Coordinates of C-alpha atoms and ligand atoms in Angstrom, one line a residue:
M1 CA 80.4 209.4 50.0
N2 CA 76.9 208.9 49.5
K3 CA 77.7 205.3 51.3
V4 CA 79.3 207.5 54.5
L5 CA 75.9 209.8 54.1
K6 CA 73.7 206.9 54.2
Q7 CA 75.7 205.3 56.8
W8 CA 75.3 208.9 59.2
L9 CA 71.6 208.6 58.3
K10 CA 71.0 205.3 59.5
K11 CA 72.6 205.5 62.4
S12 CA 71.3 209.3 63.9
Y13 CA 67.7 209.8 61.7
I14 CA 65.5 209.5 64.7
K15 CA 67.9 212.2 66.8
I16 CA 67.7 214.0 63.4
I17 CA 64.2 214.2 62.9
L18 CA 63.9 215.3 66.8
I19 CA 66.1 218.1 66.2
L20 CA 63.7 219.4 63.6
V21 CA 61.1 218.8 65.7
L22 CA 62.9 221.1 68.5
V23 CA 63.7 223.7 66.0
F24 CA 60.3 223.9 65.2
L25 CA 58.9 224.1 68.9
N26 CA 61.7 226.1 69.3
I27 CA 59.9 228.8 66.6
Y28 CA 56.2 228.4 67.7
I29 CA 57.5 229.5 70.6
L30 CA 59.3 232.5 69.3
T31 CA 55.7 233.8 67.9
Y32 CA 54.3 234.3 71.1
P33 CA 56.4 237.1 72.9
P34 CA 55.1 239.7 70.3
K35 CA 51.9 238.4 70.8
I36 CA 51.8 238.9 74.3
I37 CA 53.8 242.4 74.5
G38 CA 50.6 243.0 71.8
N39 CA 48.2 241.8 74.6
I40 CA 50.0 243.8 77.0
I41 CA 50.1 247.1 75.4
D42 CA 45.9 246.9 74.8
L43 CA 45.5 245.6 77.9
L44 CA 47.3 248.9 79.7
Y45 CA 44.4 251.1 78.4
D46 CA 42.6 250.3 81.7
I47 CA 44.6 249.6 84.0
P48 CA 42.4 248.9 87.2
N49 CA 40.1 246.7 85.5
N50 CA 42.6 244.8 83.7
G51 CA 45.4 244.6 86.6
N52 CA 44.9 241.0 86.9
E53 CA 45.2 240.2 82.8
I54 CA 48.2 242.1 82.5
Y55 CA 50.0 240.2 85.7
K56 CA 48.7 236.9 83.6
N57 CA 50.3 237.8 80.4
I58 CA 53.7 238.6 82.3
F59 CA 54.0 235.5 83.6
Y60 CA 52.9 234.0 80.4
L61 CA 56.0 235.8 79.3
M62 CA 57.9 234.5 81.2
L63 CA 57.1 231.6 80.7
T64 CA 58.1 231.4 76.7
V65 CA 61.5 232.5 78.1
V66 CA 62.1 229.5 80.3
G67 CA 60.7 227.2 77.8
L68 CA 63.1 228.4 74.8
F69 CA 65.8 228.5 77.2
L70 CA 64.9 224.3 77.9
F71 CA 64.0 223.7 74.2
R72 CA 67.4 226.0 72.9
L73 CA 69.7 224.0 74.8
P74 CA 69.0 220.3 74.2
W75 CA 68.1 221.2 70.2
R76 CA 71.9 223.1 70.4
T77 CA 74.1 220.4 71.9
M78 CA 71.8 217.6 70.0
A79 CA 72.8 219.2 67.0
Q80 CA 76.6 219.8 67.6
N81 CA 76.6 216.4 68.5
Q82 CA 75.4 215.0 65.2
I83 CA 77.6 217.4 62.8
L84 CA 80.5 216.3 64.6
E85 CA 79.3 212.3 64.3
F86 CA 79.3 213.0 60.8
E87 CA 82.7 214.6 60.6
K88 CA 84.1 211.4 62.7
M89 CA 82.4 209.1 60.1
L90 CA 83.7 210.7 57.0
K91 CA 87.1 211.0 58.2
D92 CA 87.8 207.6 59.1
N93 CA 86.1 206.3 56.2
L94 CA 88.4 208.7 54.5
F95 CA 91.3 207.6 56.1
T96 CA 90.3 203.8 55.4
H97 CA 89.9 204.0 52.2
Y98 CA 92.9 206.2 51.9
M99 CA 94.9 203.3 53.3
K100 CA 93.6 200.6 51.1
I101 CA 93.4 202.2 47.8
K102 CA 95.1 201.2 44.7
M103 CA 99.0 202.6 44.5
S104 CA 98.4 203.5 41.1
N105 CA 95.0 205.0 42.1
L106 CA 97.3 207.6 43.8
Q107 CA 99.8 208.5 41.3
N108 CA 97.9 211.7 40.0
I109 CA 97.1 212.6 43.2
K110 CA 99.2 215.6 45.2
N111 CA 99.6 214.8 48.9
G112 CA 98.1 219.0 49.4
E113 CA 94.9 217.0 47.8
I114 CA 94.8 214.6 50.1
M115 CA 95.4 216.6 52.8
A116 CA 92.6 218.6 51.7
F117 CA 90.4 216.3 51.8
F118 CA 90.9 215.6 55.3
T119 CA 90.8 219.5 56.0
K120 CA 88.8 221.5 54.1
D121 CA 86.9 219.3 51.9
S122 CA 85.6 217.4 55.1
N123 CA 84.7 221.1 56.7
E124 CA 82.8 221.9 54.2
V125 CA 80.6 219.4 53.6
R126 CA 80.1 219.4 57.6
R127 CA 79.9 223.1 58.0
F128 CA 77.0 222.4 54.9
I129 CA 75.2 220.1 57.8
G130 CA 75.6 222.1 60.1
F131 CA 74.0 224.8 58.2
M132 CA 71.2 222.6 57.7
F133 CA 70.6 222.3 61.1
N134 CA 71.4 225.4 62.4
K135 CA 70.1 228.0 60.1
T136 CA 68.0 226.2 57.4
A137 CA 65.7 224.0 59.3
R138 CA 65.4 228.0 61.0
I139 CA 64.4 229.6 58.2
V140 CA 61.9 227.4 57.2
A141 CA 60.1 227.5 60.3
I142 CA 60.3 231.2 60.8
F143 CA 58.9 231.8 57.1
I144 CA 56.4 228.8 57.6
I145 CA 55.1 230.2 61.7
A146 CA 55.9 233.7 61.7
T147 CA 54.0 234.7 57.9
Y148 CA 51.2 232.5 58.9
S149 CA 50.8 234.3 62.6
M150 CA 51.2 237.2 60.9
I151 CA 48.2 236.7 58.5
K152 CA 45.6 234.6 60.5
S153 CA 46.0 237.2 63.9
I154 CA 46.7 240.4 62.0
N155 CA 46.0 241.2 58.7
I156 CA 47.1 240.0 55.1
K157 CA 47.7 243.2 53.4
L158 CA 49.6 244.8 56.2
T159 CA 51.8 241.6 55.8
L160 CA 52.3 241.6 52.3
I161 CA 53.0 245.9 52.2
S162 CA 55.7 245.1 54.9
L163 CA 57.3 242.0 53.5
L164 CA 57.6 243.0 50.2
P165 CA 60.3 245.7 50.4
I166 CA 62.6 243.7 52.4
F167 CA 62.1 240.8 49.8
I168 CA 63.2 242.9 47.0
A169 CA 65.9 243.9 49.1
T170 CA 66.8 239.9 49.4
L171 CA 67.1 240.0 45.9
F172 CA 69.7 242.3 45.3
V173 CA 71.6 240.7 48.1
F174 CA 71.8 237.6 46.1
I175 CA 72.4 239.5 43.0
I176 CA 75.2 241.3 44.8
K177 CA 76.4 237.6 46.4
E178 CA 77.5 236.1 43.3
K179 CA 79.9 238.7 42.9
V180 CA 80.9 238.8 46.4
E181 CA 81.8 235.0 45.8
K182 CA 84.1 235.4 42.6
L183 CA 86.1 237.6 44.9
S184 CA 85.9 235.7 48.2
S185 CA 87.3 232.6 45.8
I186 CA 89.9 235.0 44.6
A187 CA 91.0 235.7 48.3
R188 CA 90.6 232.4 49.3
N189 CA 93.3 231.7 46.6
N190 CA 94.9 234.4 47.6
F191 CA 95.5 233.4 51.2
S192 CA 96.4 229.6 50.2
K193 CA 99.5 230.9 47.8
L194 CA 100.5 233.0 51.0
S195 CA 100.3 230.1 53.3
E196 CA 101.9 227.7 50.2
F197 CA 105.0 229.9 50.7
V198 CA 105.2 230.2 54.1
Q199 CA 105.3 226.5 54.4
E200 CA 108.0 226.1 51.8
S201 CA 109.8 228.9 52.9
T202 CA 109.6 226.8 56.5
N203 CA 110.9 223.5 54.4
G204 CA 113.5 225.2 52.6
I205 CA 115.1 227.8 55.3
R206 CA 118.3 226.2 55.4
T207 CA 118.7 226.2 51.9
I208 CA 117.3 229.8 51.8
K209 CA 120.1 231.2 54.6
A210 CA 122.6 229.1 52.7
Y211 CA 121.9 230.9 49.3
S212 CA 121.5 234.5 51.0
G213 CA 118.0 234.3 50.0
E214 CA 116.4 236.4 52.3
D215 CA 115.8 239.6 50.6
D216 CA 114.0 237.7 48.1
Q217 CA 111.9 236.1 49.8
I218 CA 110.7 238.7 51.8
Q219 CA 110.0 241.0 48.6
E220 CA 108.0 238.0 47.4
F221 CA 106.3 237.5 50.9
E222 CA 105.5 241.0 50.6
I223 CA 103.6 241.1 46.9
K224 CA 101.8 238.1 47.6
S225 CA 100.8 239.5 51.1
K226 CA 99.6 242.9 49.2
K227 CA 97.0 241.0 47.1
L228 CA 95.6 239.0 49.8
R229 CA 94.9 242.4 51.3
D230 CA 93.6 243.8 48.1
S231 CA 91.3 241.0 47.5
D232 CA 89.9 240.8 51.1
I233 CA 89.5 244.7 51.0
K234 CA 87.2 244.4 47.9
V235 CA 85.5 241.2 49.4
S236 CA 84.5 243.8 52.5
V237 CA 83.5 246.5 50.8
L238 CA 80.7 244.3 49.3
S239 CA 79.5 242.8 52.2
N240 CA 79.1 245.8 53.9
L241 CA 76.9 246.6 51.3
I242 CA 75.1 243.8 51.7
S243 CA 74.3 244.4 55.1
T244 CA 73.5 248.4 54.4
L245 CA 70.9 246.9 51.8
T246 CA 69.2 244.2 54.1
N247 CA 68.9 247.7 57.1
L248 CA 67.3 249.4 54.0
G249 CA 65.0 246.7 53.3
F250 CA 64.0 246.5 57.1
G251 CA 63.5 249.5 57.3
I252 CA 61.4 250.8 54.5
G253 CA 59.3 247.3 55.5
M254 CA 58.9 249.2 59.4
G255 CA 58.1 252.3 57.8
L256 CA 55.7 251.2 56.0
S257 CA 54.0 248.2 58.3
I258 CA 53.4 251.7 60.7
L259 CA 52.1 254.0 57.8
Y260 CA 49.7 251.3 56.7
G261 CA 49.1 249.8 60.7
S262 CA 48.5 253.0 61.8
N263 CA 45.6 253.6 59.0
L264 CA 44.4 250.0 60.2
V265 CA 44.3 251.0 64.0
I266 CA 42.8 254.6 62.6
N267 CA 40.4 252.6 61.5
N268 CA 39.4 250.3 64.0
E269 CA 40.7 247.1 62.1
I270 CA 43.5 246.5 63.8
T271 CA 44.3 247.4 67.8
I272 CA 47.9 248.9 68.7
G273 CA 49.0 246.0 69.8
D274 CA 48.5 244.4 67.1
L275 CA 50.7 246.6 65.0
V276 CA 53.4 246.1 67.8
A277 CA 53.2 242.5 67.6
F278 CA 53.5 242.8 63.7
N279 CA 56.8 244.6 64.1
G280 CA 58.0 241.9 66.5
Y281 CA 57.3 239.4 64.0
I282 CA 58.9 241.4 60.9
T283 CA 62.0 241.5 63.3
M284 CA 62.3 238.0 63.2
F285 CA 62.8 237.7 59.6
V286 CA 66.0 239.9 60.1
D287 CA 68.4 236.7 60.8
P288 CA 66.8 234.9 57.8
I289 CA 67.6 237.0 55.0
I290 CA 71.1 237.5 56.1
W291 CA 71.4 233.6 56.1
L292 CA 69.4 233.0 52.8
P293 CA 72.1 234.2 50.9
Q294 CA 74.7 232.3 52.6
I295 CA 73.2 228.9 52.3
I296 CA 73.8 229.4 48.5
T297 CA 77.6 229.7 49.1
K298 CA 77.4 227.1 51.3
F299 CA 75.6 224.6 49.3
K300 CA 78.4 225.4 46.3
L301 CA 81.3 225.2 48.3
A302 CA 80.2 221.8 49.7
K303 CA 78.9 220.5 46.3
I304 CA 82.7 220.8 44.9
S305 CA 83.9 219.6 47.9
Y306 CA 81.3 216.9 48.1
K307 CA 82.0 216.0 44.4
K308 CA 85.9 215.7 44.9
L309 CA 85.5 213.5 48.0
Q310 CA 83.6 211.6 45.6
N311 CA 85.8 210.9 43.4
F312 CA 88.5 209.9 45.8
F313 CA 85.9 207.6 47.6
S314 CA 85.1 205.8 43.6
L315 CA 89.1 205.0 43.4
E316 CA 89.5 201.6 43.1
V317 CA 91.1 199.7 46.4
E318 CA 93.6 197.0 46.4
E319 CA 92.0 193.7 46.0
I320 CA 91.7 191.3 48.3
K321 CA 90.9 188.5 46.3
Y322 CA 92.8 185.4 46.1
I323 CA 92.9 181.9 44.9
E324 CA 95.1 180.3 47.7
E325 CA 93.9 180.8 50.8
R326 CA 97.5 180.4 53.5
K327 CA 98.8 182.6 56.0
G328 CA 102.0 183.0 56.6
N329 CA 105.3 183.1 55.1
V330 CA 105.0 182.3 51.2
L331 CA 107.9 180.3 50.0
G332 CA 111.5 182.3 48.5
D333 CA 111.9 181.4 45.4
I334 CA 111.0 184.1 43.0
V335 CA 110.5 183.7 38.9
I336 CA 110.1 186.3 37.1
K337 CA 109.0 185.4 33.4
D338 CA 109.2 187.9 30.3
L339 CA 107.8 190.9 32.5
T340 CA 107.2 194.2 30.7
Y341 CA 105.8 197.2 33.0
N342 CA 105.2 200.7 32.5
Y343 CA 103.2 203.0 35.4
P344 CA 99.4 203.9 34.5
A345 CA 100.3 207.1 34.3
N346 CA 103.9 206.9 31.9
I347 CA 103.5 205.9 28.6
E348 CA 107.6 205.0 28.8
V349 CA 107.9 201.7 29.4
A350 CA 109.6 201.1 32.8
L351 CA 110.6 197.3 32.2
K352 CA 111.1 195.2 29.5
N353 CA 111.3 191.4 28.8
I354 CA 112.4 190.8 32.5
S355 CA 112.9 187.1 33.1
L356 CA 115.0 185.8 36.4
E357 CA 115.0 183.2 38.7
V358 CA 116.2 183.5 42.7
K359 CA 115.9 180.5 44.7
Q360 CA 115.1 180.4 48.3
G361 CA 119.0 180.8 50.1
E362 CA 120.1 182.6 47.2
T363 CA 120.7 186.1 47.4
L364 CA 120.5 188.4 44.2
G365 CA 122.3 191.6 43.2
I366 CA 121.3 193.9 41.7
I367 CA 123.3 197.0 39.9
G368 CA 122.0 199.0 37.0
T369 CA 121.9 202.5 35.8
I370 CA 120.1 205.9 37.6
A371 CA 116.4 205.3 36.5
S372 CA 116.5 202.2 35.1
G373 CA 113.8 200.5 37.0
K374 CA 115.4 198.9 40.1
T375 CA 112.4 200.2 42.5
T376 CA 109.8 199.3 39.8
L377 CA 110.7 195.6 39.9
M378 CA 110.9 196.0 43.7
N379 CA 107.6 197.9 43.6
L380 CA 105.9 195.2 41.5
L381 CA 107.3 192.3 43.5
L382 CA 105.0 193.4 46.5
R383 CA 102.0 194.2 44.1
L384 CA 101.9 198.0 44.7
Y385 CA 100.9 198.0 41.7
T386 CA 98.7 195.7 39.3
V387 CA 100.9 192.9 37.8
P388 CA 100.4 191.0 34.5
R389 CA 99.0 187.4 35.8
G390 CA 101.5 184.9 35.2
K391 CA 104.6 187.4 34.9
I392 CA 105.6 186.7 38.8
S393 CA 105.5 183.9 40.7
I394 CA 107.0 183.5 44.4
G395 CA 107.0 180.2 46.1
G396 CA 105.6 178.7 43.2
I397 CA 101.8 180.7 43.0
D398 CA 101.1 183.4 40.5
I399 CA 101.6 186.7 43.3
N400 CA 98.4 188.0 42.3
D401 CA 96.6 184.7 43.7
I402 CA 99.1 185.2 47.0
K403 CA 97.1 187.0 50.0
L404 CA 98.1 190.3 49.9
E405 CA 99.0 190.6 53.6
D406 CA 101.2 187.3 53.1
L407 CA 102.7 188.7 50.4
R408 CA 103.9 192.0 52.5
E409 CA 104.6 189.9 55.4
S410 CA 106.4 187.3 53.4
I411 CA 109.2 190.1 52.5
C412 CA 110.9 192.7 54.6
Y413 CA 111.2 195.7 52.1
I414 CA 114.4 198.1 53.6
T415 CA 113.1 200.6 51.1
Q416 CA 115.7 203.9 49.3
E417 CA 114.3 206.7 51.4
H418 CA 115.0 206.0 54.4
F419 CA 111.8 207.7 56.0
L420 CA 111.4 207.6 59.9
F421 CA 107.7 208.3 61.6
S422 CA 107.6 210.5 64.6
S423 CA 107.8 208.0 67.5
T424 CA 110.8 206.3 69.2
I425 CA 113.6 204.0 67.5
E426 CA 111.9 201.0 68.7
E427 CA 108.6 201.8 67.2
N428 CA 110.1 202.7 64.2
V429 CA 112.3 199.2 64.3
K430 CA 109.1 197.1 65.2
L431 CA 107.2 199.1 62.6
F432 CA 103.8 198.1 62.8
R433 CA 104.3 194.7 64.1
D434 CA 104.8 193.4 67.4
G435 CA 105.6 190.3 69.3
Y436 CA 109.1 191.0 69.6
T437 CA 111.0 190.8 73.0
A438 CA 113.1 193.8 73.7
D439 CA 116.2 191.7 73.5
E440 CA 115.5 191.0 69.9
I441 CA 114.9 194.7 68.7
I442 CA 118.3 195.3 70.7
D443 CA 120.0 192.8 68.7
S444 CA 118.4 193.6 65.4
T445 CA 119.8 197.3 65.8
K446 CA 123.2 195.7 66.9
N447 CA 123.1 193.4 63.8
A448 CA 122.5 196.8 61.7
M449 CA 125.3 198.7 63.4
I450 CA 123.2 201.6 65.3
Y451 CA 123.0 200.1 68.6
E452 CA 126.1 201.9 70.1
E453 CA 125.2 205.4 68.7
I454 CA 121.8 204.4 70.0
S455 CA 122.7 203.5 73.7
R456 CA 124.6 206.7 73.6
M457 CA 121.7 208.9 73.3
E458 CA 119.8 209.9 76.7
D459 CA 116.7 207.7 76.1
G460 CA 118.7 204.4 74.1
I461 CA 116.1 203.0 72.2
N462 CA 113.1 204.9 73.3
T463 CA 114.5 208.4 71.4
V464 CA 111.6 209.9 69.5
V465 CA 112.6 210.8 66.3
G466 CA 111.7 212.7 63.6
E467 CA 109.6 216.2 63.7
R468 CA 108.7 215.9 67.3
G469 CA 112.4 214.7 68.2
V470 CA 116.1 214.2 67.8
D471 CA 116.7 214.6 64.6
L472 CA 119.3 211.7 62.8
S473 CA 121.9 211.8 60.5
G474 CA 121.1 210.2 56.8
G475 CA 123.6 207.5 57.9
Q476 CA 121.8 206.8 61.1
K477 CA 118.2 207.0 59.8
Q478 CA 119.4 204.6 57.2
R479 CA 120.3 201.7 59.9
V480 CA 117.4 202.2 61.9
V481 CA 115.5 201.2 58.8
I482 CA 118.1 198.1 58.2
S483 CA 117.3 196.7 62.0
R484 CA 113.9 195.8 60.5
A485 CA 115.9 193.3 58.3
F486 CA 117.1 191.6 61.0
L487 CA 113.8 191.8 63.3
Q488 CA 111.3 190.5 61.1
K489 CA 110.8 187.0 60.4
S490 CA 110.2 187.2 56.4
N491 CA 111.7 184.4 53.8
I492 CA 112.5 187.3 51.5
V493 CA 114.2 190.2 52.5
I494 CA 115.1 193.3 50.0
F495 CA 117.7 196.1 50.3
D496 CA 117.2 198.9 47.8
D497 CA 120.2 201.1 47.8
T498 CA 120.6 201.1 51.6
F499 CA 123.8 201.3 52.2
S500 CA 125.1 204.2 49.9
A501 CA 125.6 206.9 53.5
L502 CA 127.7 204.1 55.0
D503 CA 131.3 204.0 55.7
N504 CA 133.5 201.1 54.2
K505 CA 134.3 199.6 57.9
T506 CA 130.4 199.8 58.6
E507 CA 129.5 198.4 55.2
E508 CA 131.5 195.4 55.7
S509 CA 130.0 194.2 58.8
L510 CA 127.1 195.0 58.0
L511 CA 127.0 192.7 54.7
K512 CA 128.6 190.2 57.0
N513 CA 125.7 190.2 59.2
I514 CA 123.0 190.2 56.6
R515 CA 125.1 187.1 54.8
S516 CA 124.4 185.5 58.1
L517 CA 120.5 186.4 58.2
T518 CA 119.9 185.6 54.7
K519 CA 121.9 182.2 54.7
D520 CA 118.3 180.5 54.2
K521 CA 116.4 183.6 53.2
T522 CA 115.5 184.7 49.9
C523 CA 117.9 188.1 49.4
I524 CA 117.8 191.1 46.8
I525 CA 120.8 193.9 47.1
I526 CA 120.3 196.9 45.2
S527 CA 123.2 198.5 45.1
N528 CA 125.7 200.8 43.0
R529 CA 128.5 199.2 44.8
I530 CA 129.9 196.5 43.6
S531 CA 131.3 195.6 46.9
D532 CA 127.9 195.4 48.0
I533 CA 127.1 192.7 45.6
K534 CA 130.0 191.0 44.3
S535 CA 129.5 187.6 46.8
A536 CA 125.7 187.3 45.5
D537 CA 125.1 184.3 43.9
K538 CA 123.6 186.0 40.8
I539 CA 123.9 189.5 39.8
I540 CA 121.6 191.4 37.1
V541 CA 122.8 194.5 35.4
L542 CA 119.5 196.9 34.4
D543 CA 120.0 199.1 32.0
D544 CA 117.0 201.4 31.0
G545 CA 114.5 199.0 32.1
E546 CA 116.4 195.8 30.4
I547 CA 118.6 193.0 32.0
V548 CA 121.9 193.6 29.8
Q549 CA 124.2 191.5 31.9
K550 CA 123.8 188.1 33.8
G551 CA 125.7 186.1 36.1
K552 CA 128.4 186.2 39.2
H553 CA 131.0 188.6 39.6
D554 CA 133.7 186.7 39.0
D555 CA 132.0 186.3 35.2
L556 CA 130.8 189.8 34.9
I557 CA 134.4 191.4 35.1
N558 CA 135.7 189.6 32.3
E559 CA 132.8 190.4 29.8
N560 CA 132.9 193.3 28.1
G561 CA 129.6 195.4 29.5
L562 CA 128.3 197.5 32.1
Y563 CA 129.4 195.8 35.0
K564 CA 133.1 196.2 34.1
K565 CA 132.7 199.5 33.2
F566 CA 131.1 200.2 36.5
Y567 CA 134.1 197.9 38.3
L568 CA 137.0 199.8 36.6
Q569 CA 135.2 203.0 37.8
Q570 CA 134.8 202.2 41.2
S571 CA 138.2 200.1 41.5
S572 CA 140.3 203.2 39.9
K573 CA 138.9 205.4 42.4
I574 CA 139.7 203.1 45.2
D575 CA 143.0 203.0 43.8
S576 CA 143.3 206.7 43.6
E577 CA 141.8 207.4 47.4
V578 CA 144.4 204.3 48.2
G579 CA 147.1 206.3 46.9
D580 CA 146.0 209.7 48.4
L581 CA 146.4 208.0 51.6
I582 CA 150.1 206.9 51.2
G583 CA 150.9 209.7 49.2
Ligands
LIG1 N1 105.3 206.0 40.5 C1 105.6 206.1 39.5 N2 105.0 206.8 38.2 C2 105.2 206.8 37.2 N3 106.5 206.2 36.2 C3 107.7 206.0 37.7 C4 107.3 205.6 38.7 N4 108.2 205.4 39.5 C5 108.9 205.6 38.4 N5 109.0 205.6 37.6 C6 109.8 205.8 36.5 O1 110.2 204.4 36.2 C7 111.6 204.5 36.1 C8 112.5 203.5 36.4 O2 112.5 204.1 37.6 P1 112.8 203.9 39.1 O3 112.5 204.3 40.4 O4 112.5 202.1 39.2 O5 114.7 203.9 38.6 P2 115.6 203.1 39.8 O6 116.2 202.4 39.1 O7 115.6 202.8 41.0 O8 116.5 204.3 40.1 P3 117.4 205.3 41.0 O9 118.9 204.4 40.8 O10 117.5 206.4 41.0 O11 116.7 204.4 42.1 C9 112.0 205.8 36.1 O12 112.1 206.5 34.5 C10 111.2 206.7 36.7 O13 110.5 208.0 36.1
LIG2 MG1 115.4 203.1 42.8

């Protein structure tokens, strides 16, 4: 975070200094109109003799108005641009960092928090910087320049007497502001609770309707919205009190200045023009007094967000250190030796003493109970989490020594969740990689048994899917994702439970295509259906993080173990289905 701030200051410091100079000049010019108006009033006593002088002063007054306009416009535009520049830098850095962070570091961060980094937290910090430019610089300038003008050109005692009530009022405002802050934070909390509730209802609208939950939801919404209203009312009552107090302070200040000022006029210590100018100066303090407490609030909010961002930025990114400088596909021989693993956030061991070997060209089938560590093993192969040294090697190299980019390009991992990005089917098949011909893409969808369905869509392969487009069925999404395996030229292809939504016929053809695709590649098929893995060269059976059986299908069905149990369960199911069919 400090890095971003430094980067911005380094890039923009000349402009920032210029902005501050313009702010001071602007305020300096602002002290002229009261002075000139005061002069004019003094000159009005003897219009016949002072005619020329009066016109001259009116001309000066016009000149200050033009001057103000000329300074104000570039100052405002420049300040705005610099703030937007900062925001862009911050968000760019945030996103780059987010993309590169280690998966294990993201374990404990909720998606909502990450979203907040990009919206709420960045905005708080940006707002504070904007406030510094816009208001803080002006407050400082006004306090210095206006007070100086009041003391120097009019009267020090008058200045002190008139400003005193204003400062006392400000003090009260600070005290009340503390309370307002607490209430505001409650109100904000109520607001986000209401927003979260609406968001959840939006996501779950089908479930709500299917279970006739509308009335319950409406009731809950009303309770939340009432809480929000009540907390907002409290905030607004106190906020009104603040503005009333400020006005009172100014009222008394003005009153005192006229009372004491008139005395000074009678005693010929100052002129009537001076008194009028003096009141002009006092009004210059109105805005700063209102802004002062806001600075504190803004600072506190920005500090919280700044710390959050700082923590996020300090999370370790994926190391790019590697011994072997190689570019391109890693050979597909996988050797795992006595691998035990537990997730950083989880004390339970996810994998226990896993040892296995798969050669390039072979297919490994993995079957196992739910949560037995199948996906975890794949996460480690991709080094999404830190892998202990000496435990996994690919192509004879410890995977910690393979350049991360090469490793991930060598493996095409078809994940269990068939998530599609909101873009075209073609983009979803290519997925961040270019250099494929249109024919190659079409062929891959044919091999994944989804081509026919795509070609029936109006825009074919260019159909937009996901949030912004067509909603595909679970099985269709799965096959779009599977197409990637046929397109990418990786040495290792992994299918993690990707055939669950397919009918038997499609599954059979797809498996045939996969066999021919992976003839020379390393292929790992994770599935709980025996039919998907029975022709694999090697099969491992996982239970509770351990390999409980290893071998080929024909041997495993004769062993007394989990595999045989799965086999019998599934074949009896098939038998009963066949029985149902033939009556
Ligand atoms: N990111 C994670 N952080 C902490 N624990 C995790 C994480 N991912 C998985 N686990 C835990 O590790 C164990 C193995 O999970 P894994 O996803 O590897 O199982 P799986 O065999 O793929 O299950 P399934 O058949 O449901 O896909 C589970 O107990 C799970 O709770
Ligand atoms: Mg899994």
